[in-house]
Amino acid sequence: MEPRISIITIAVDDLDRATRFYEAMGLKRHRITDGVAFFQMGGAILSLFPRESAEADSGVGFGDGPSRVYLAYNTRSDAEVDEVLAAAQMAGGQVVKPAQRAFWGGWYGYFADTEGNLWEVAHNPDFPIDAEGRISLPA
C-alpha cells in the first residue's frame, strides 16, 4: 500500500448549503454531480456527501453529535491564517477560536463550516509547503 489520502469526504446535512460555503471559500466544484460535490484541493479531493446517503453507503450511523475528526489547512504565513478565517466567516462559517500564537511557535485558529465541521487553519514554519501546495514534515 502506498501512503496517501486521496479523498476526504464530509457527511453533510444540507448539500446545497455546504457546497455554497466551500464555493464562497474559493473552491471550485469540479462538475455537477447529482448527490455529491467534489473539489480538487492540491493532491487530494474534498467530497461533500449527504449524511443519509453516507450512512446508507457505509452501513454506519453517525448520530447527532459533532465529528471527532477535524481538517487542517496549513498556510504559508501568519497573515494568510487571518485571511482564511475571515473568508470562512464571510462565507457563512463561524470562527470558533480566533487566531493566536501556538505553544509550538506558529499562528493558528479554528472555524466551523455551515455543517459544524471543524477546520484548523495554521501557519507552522517547520512544515514547508511547496509551490503546488503540498505540505512536508520537517527533515
Short mmCIF file of C-alpha atoms in Angstrom, two decimals:
data_model
loop_
_atom_site.label_atom_id
_atom_site.label_comp_id
_atom_site.label_asym_id
_atom_site.label_seq_id
_atom_site.Cartn_x
_atom_site.Cartn_y
_atom_site.Cartn_z
CA MET A 1 0.00 0.00 0.00
CA GLU A 2 1.28 3.47 -0.88
CA PRO A 3 0.77 6.03 1.91
CA ARG A 4 -1.70 8.67 0.75
CA ILE A 5 -5.07 10.24 1.39
CA SER A 6 -6.98 10.51 -1.86
CA ILE A 7 -10.42 11.81 -0.94
CA ILE A 8 -11.70 13.38 2.26
CA THR A 9 -15.48 13.05 2.47
CA ILE A 10 -17.60 15.14 4.79
CA ALA A 11 -21.09 13.83 5.51
CA VAL A 12 -23.37 16.90 5.41
CA ASP A 13 -26.98 17.55 6.37
CA ASP A 14 -27.53 20.15 3.64
CA LEU A 15 -25.52 19.52 0.46
CA ASP A 16 -26.53 22.77 -1.26
CA ARG A 17 -25.67 24.93 1.76
CA ALA A 18 -22.33 23.15 2.31
CA THR A 19 -21.45 23.43 -1.38
CA ARG A 20 -22.19 27.16 -1.39
CA PHE A 21 -19.97 27.59 1.68
CA TYR A 22 -16.96 25.90 0.10
CA GLU A 23 -17.50 27.75 -3.17
CA ALA A 24 -17.57 31.02 -1.21
CA MET A 25 -14.25 29.95 0.33
CA GLY A 26 -12.80 29.90 -3.19
CA LEU A 27 -13.01 26.21 -4.02
CA LYS A 28 -14.29 25.29 -7.46
CA ARG A 29 -16.73 22.44 -7.75
CA HIS A 30 -15.30 20.01 -10.27
CA ARG A 31 -18.52 19.30 -12.11
CA ILE A 32 -22.20 18.98 -11.42
CA THR A 33 -22.79 15.52 -9.99
CA ASP A 34 -26.15 14.67 -8.50
CA GLY A 35 -25.92 13.80 -4.85
CA VAL A 36 -22.26 14.66 -4.21
CA ALA A 37 -19.93 17.65 -4.64
CA PHE A 38 -16.23 17.26 -5.46
CA PHE A 39 -13.49 19.90 -5.08
CA GLN A 40 -9.83 19.48 -6.07
CA MET A 41 -7.59 20.51 -3.16
CA GLY A 42 -3.96 20.12 -4.17
CA GLY A 43 -3.18 16.43 -4.34
CA ALA A 44 -6.42 15.39 -2.64
CA ILE A 45 -10.14 15.74 -3.29
CA LEU A 46 -12.71 17.11 -0.86
CA SER A 47 -16.09 15.44 -1.23
CA LEU A 48 -19.40 16.56 0.29
CA PHE A 49 -21.90 13.71 0.59
CA PRO A 50 -25.36 13.90 2.20
CA ARG A 51 -25.32 12.34 5.67
CA GLU A 52 -28.23 9.98 4.94
CA SER A 53 -26.53 8.74 1.78
CA ALA A 54 -23.21 8.34 3.61
CA GLU A 55 -24.90 6.33 6.37
CA ALA A 56 -26.64 4.10 3.83
CA ASP A 57 -23.47 3.68 1.78
CA SER A 58 -21.22 2.82 4.74
CA GLY A 59 -23.78 1.00 6.86
CA VAL A 60 -22.72 3.16 9.83
CA GLY A 61 -24.97 5.67 11.62
CA PHE A 62 -23.20 8.90 12.54
CA GLY A 63 -25.61 10.05 15.26
CA ASP A 64 -26.31 13.66 16.10
CA GLY A 65 -23.04 14.63 17.80
CA PRO A 66 -20.17 16.56 16.29
CA SER A 67 -17.50 14.77 14.34
CA ARG A 68 -14.40 13.66 16.23
CA VAL A 69 -12.33 14.43 13.15
CA TYR A 70 -11.25 17.88 12.09
CA LEU A 71 -9.48 19.03 8.99
CA ALA A 72 -6.47 21.30 8.74
CA TYR A 73 -5.45 23.92 6.23
CA ASN A 74 -1.83 25.00 6.57
CA THR A 75 -0.78 28.36 5.19
CA ARG A 76 2.49 29.91 4.09
CA SER A 77 2.21 32.89 6.51
CA ASP A 78 0.56 34.14 9.68
CA ALA A 79 -1.35 36.74 7.65
CA GLU A 80 -2.86 34.00 5.47
CA VAL A 81 -4.30 32.34 8.61
CA ASP A 82 -6.18 35.55 9.36
CA GLU A 83 -7.35 35.81 5.73
CA VAL A 84 -8.72 32.25 5.68
CA LEU A 85 -10.54 32.68 8.99
CA ALA A 86 -12.10 35.94 7.74
CA ALA A 87 -13.12 34.27 4.46
CA ALA A 88 -14.76 31.41 6.38
CA GLN A 89 -16.80 33.86 8.44
CA MET A 90 -17.81 35.86 5.34
CA ALA A 91 -18.87 32.60 3.65
CA GLY A 92 -21.26 31.74 6.49
CA GLY A 93 -18.99 29.74 8.77
CA GLN A 94 -18.13 30.55 12.37
CA VAL A 95 -14.71 31.34 13.79
CA VAL A 96 -14.67 29.20 16.93
CA LYS A 97 -11.12 30.08 18.03
CA PRO A 98 -9.60 33.34 16.81
CA ALA A 99 -6.03 33.21 15.52
CA GLN A 100 -3.37 33.20 18.20
CA ARG A 101 0.23 32.23 18.84
CA ALA A 102 0.66 28.50 19.39
CA PHE A 103 2.89 26.92 22.03
CA TRP A 104 4.88 25.39 19.12
CA GLY A 105 5.60 28.85 17.69
CA GLY A 106 3.12 29.02 14.82
CA TRP A 107 -0.06 31.05 14.34
CA TYR A 108 -3.41 29.26 14.26
CA GLY A 109 -7.18 29.39 14.77
CA TYR A 110 -10.29 27.32 14.08
CA PHE A 111 -13.51 27.75 12.13
CA ALA A 112 -16.60 25.59 11.76
CA ASP A 113 -18.23 25.27 8.35
CA THR A 114 -22.00 25.53 7.91
CA GLU A 115 -22.34 21.88 8.96
CA GLY A 116 -20.30 22.33 12.16
CA ASN A 117 -17.19 20.57 10.80
CA LEU A 118 -14.04 21.98 12.37
CA TRP A 119 -11.08 23.25 10.38
CA GLU A 120 -7.79 24.26 11.94
CA VAL A 121 -6.03 26.99 9.97
CA ALA A 122 -2.35 27.19 10.84
CA HIS A 123 0.98 28.56 9.78
CA ASN A 124 3.67 26.21 11.02
CA PRO A 125 7.05 27.47 9.83
CA ASP A 126 8.52 23.99 10.42
CA PHE A 127 6.15 22.35 7.88
CA PRO A 128 7.19 23.64 4.44
CA ILE A 129 4.60 23.98 1.66
CA ASP A 130 5.80 23.68 -1.93
CA ALA A 131 4.58 25.71 -4.91
CA GLU A 132 1.85 23.13 -5.61
CA GLY A 133 0.50 23.30 -2.05
CA ARG A 134 1.96 20.03 -0.78
CA ILE A 135 2.99 20.09 2.84
CA SER A 136 6.02 18.19 4.14
CA LEU A 137 7.08 17.04 7.55
CA PRO A 138 10.36 18.57 8.70
CA ALA A 139 13.56 16.69 7.87
#
